[in-house]
Amino acid sequence: MSVIYRPHRGSLSEAMKDVIEFDTFQDLQKYIIKEMESSIKLRECDIVPGGRPVNDDRIGWKDSDYLCIDGYDKVRDKEGYKLCFGDSYEYPQCIGMFATDYKDH
């Protein structure tokens, strides 16, 4: 199942400039681990979906969902978490959006 991802940015048009497609969700997780390794040491299990997919008609993503770093208590790298997010939040922190049911971009 293919996965499309856009990082969190100021506007939708800005975020869409950085869209990347992956073969699997696990490939997306590995990409995020590498992208964030200078700030926080993540494991695949630290990168989670928001769990509330919605249809985003603006861009044709039928199951658009948040891509999050899990809450402070669940990640192993506590120091890196605080550096990235500025505090120790109980809830997952959004870093972008992803979908598996989408039109070609």
Coordinates of C-alpha atoms in Angstrom, one line a residue:
M1 CA 0.0 0.0 0.0
S2 CA 1.5 3.3 -1.0
V3 CA 1.7 6.2 1.4
I4 CA 1.9 9.9 0.7
Y5 CA 3.3 12.4 3.3
R6 CA 3.5 16.2 3.6
P7 CA 5.4 17.8 6.5
H8 CA 3.7 20.4 8.7
R9 CA 4.2 23.8 7.2
G10 CA 2.6 27.3 7.5
S11 CA 0.2 26.7 4.6
L12 CA -1.1 23.9 2.6
S13 CA 0.6 25.1 -0.6
E14 CA 3.9 25.3 1.2
A15 CA 3.4 21.7 2.6
M16 CA 2.4 20.3 -0.8
K17 CA 5.8 21.5 -2.3
D18 CA 7.5 18.9 0.0
V19 CA 5.2 15.9 -0.6
I20 CA 6.9 12.5 -0.7
E21 CA 5.5 9.1 -1.6
F22 CA 6.6 5.9 0.1
D23 CA 5.9 2.2 -0.7
T24 CA 4.8 1.5 2.9
F25 CA 4.0 3.2 6.2
Q26 CA 7.2 1.6 7.6
D27 CA 9.2 3.3 4.9
L28 CA 7.7 6.6 6.0
Q29 CA 8.6 5.9 9.6
K30 CA 12.2 5.2 8.6
Y31 CA 12.4 8.4 6.6
I32 CA 11.1 10.4 9.7
I33 CA 13.7 8.7 11.9
K34 CA 16.5 9.8 9.6
E35 CA 15.1 13.3 9.1
M36 CA 14.8 13.9 12.8
E37 CA 17.9 12.0 14.0
S38 CA 19.9 15.2 14.7
S39 CA 17.2 16.4 17.2
I40 CA 15.6 13.3 18.6
K41 CA 16.4 9.5 18.5
L42 CA 13.2 7.9 17.4
R43 CA 12.0 4.3 16.9
E44 CA 9.4 3.2 14.4
C45 CA 6.9 2.8 17.3
D46 CA 7.3 6.4 18.3
I47 CA 5.9 7.6 14.9
V48 CA 2.1 7.1 15.0
P49 CA -1.0 8.0 13.1
G50 CA -3.4 10.5 14.7
G51 CA -6.2 8.0 14.3
R52 CA -8.8 10.3 12.9
P53 CA -8.6 10.2 9.1
V54 CA -10.7 12.6 7.1
N55 CA -11.4 13.3 3.4
D56 CA -9.4 16.3 2.2
D57 CA -11.1 17.3 -1.0
R58 CA -8.7 20.2 -1.5
I59 CA -5.9 17.7 -2.5
G60 CA -7.8 14.4 -3.2
W61 CA -6.5 12.6 -0.1
K62 CA -9.4 10.4 1.0
D63 CA -8.0 9.2 4.3
S64 CA -5.8 12.1 5.3
D65 CA -4.5 11.7 8.9
Y66 CA -2.0 13.3 11.2
L67 CA 1.5 11.9 11.5
C68 CA 2.6 12.3 15.0
I69 CA 5.5 11.7 17.4
D70 CA 4.0 9.8 20.4
G71 CA 3.7 11.5 23.8
Y72 CA 6.6 12.2 26.1
D73 CA 5.9 9.2 28.3
K74 CA 6.1 6.8 25.4
V75 CA 9.3 7.9 23.6
R76 CA 12.7 6.7 24.8
D77 CA 14.6 9.9 24.0
K78 CA 13.1 12.3 26.6
E79 CA 15.8 14.9 26.2
G80 CA 15.4 15.0 22.4
Y81 CA 11.6 15.2 22.8
K82 CA 11.9 18.3 25.0
L83 CA 14.3 19.9 22.5
C84 CA 11.9 19.2 19.6
F85 CA 8.7 20.2 21.2
G86 CA 9.7 22.5 24.1
D87 CA 8.0 20.5 26.8
S88 CA 6.9 17.0 27.9
Y89 CA 3.4 16.7 26.3
E90 CA 1.1 13.7 27.2
Y91 CA -0.4 13.6 23.8
P92 CA 1.2 12.8 20.4
Q93 CA 2.6 15.9 18.6
C94 CA 1.8 16.4 14.9
I95 CA 4.7 16.6 12.4
G96 CA 2.7 16.3 9.2
M97 CA -0.1 14.6 7.3
F98 CA -0.2 11.3 5.5
A99 CA -2.7 9.3 3.4
T100 CA -3.0 5.9 1.7
D101 CA -6.0 6.6 -0.5
Y102 CA -5.1 9.6 -2.7
K103 CA -4.9 10.8 -6.3
D104 CA -1.5 11.1 -7.9
H105 CA 0.0 14.5 -7.0

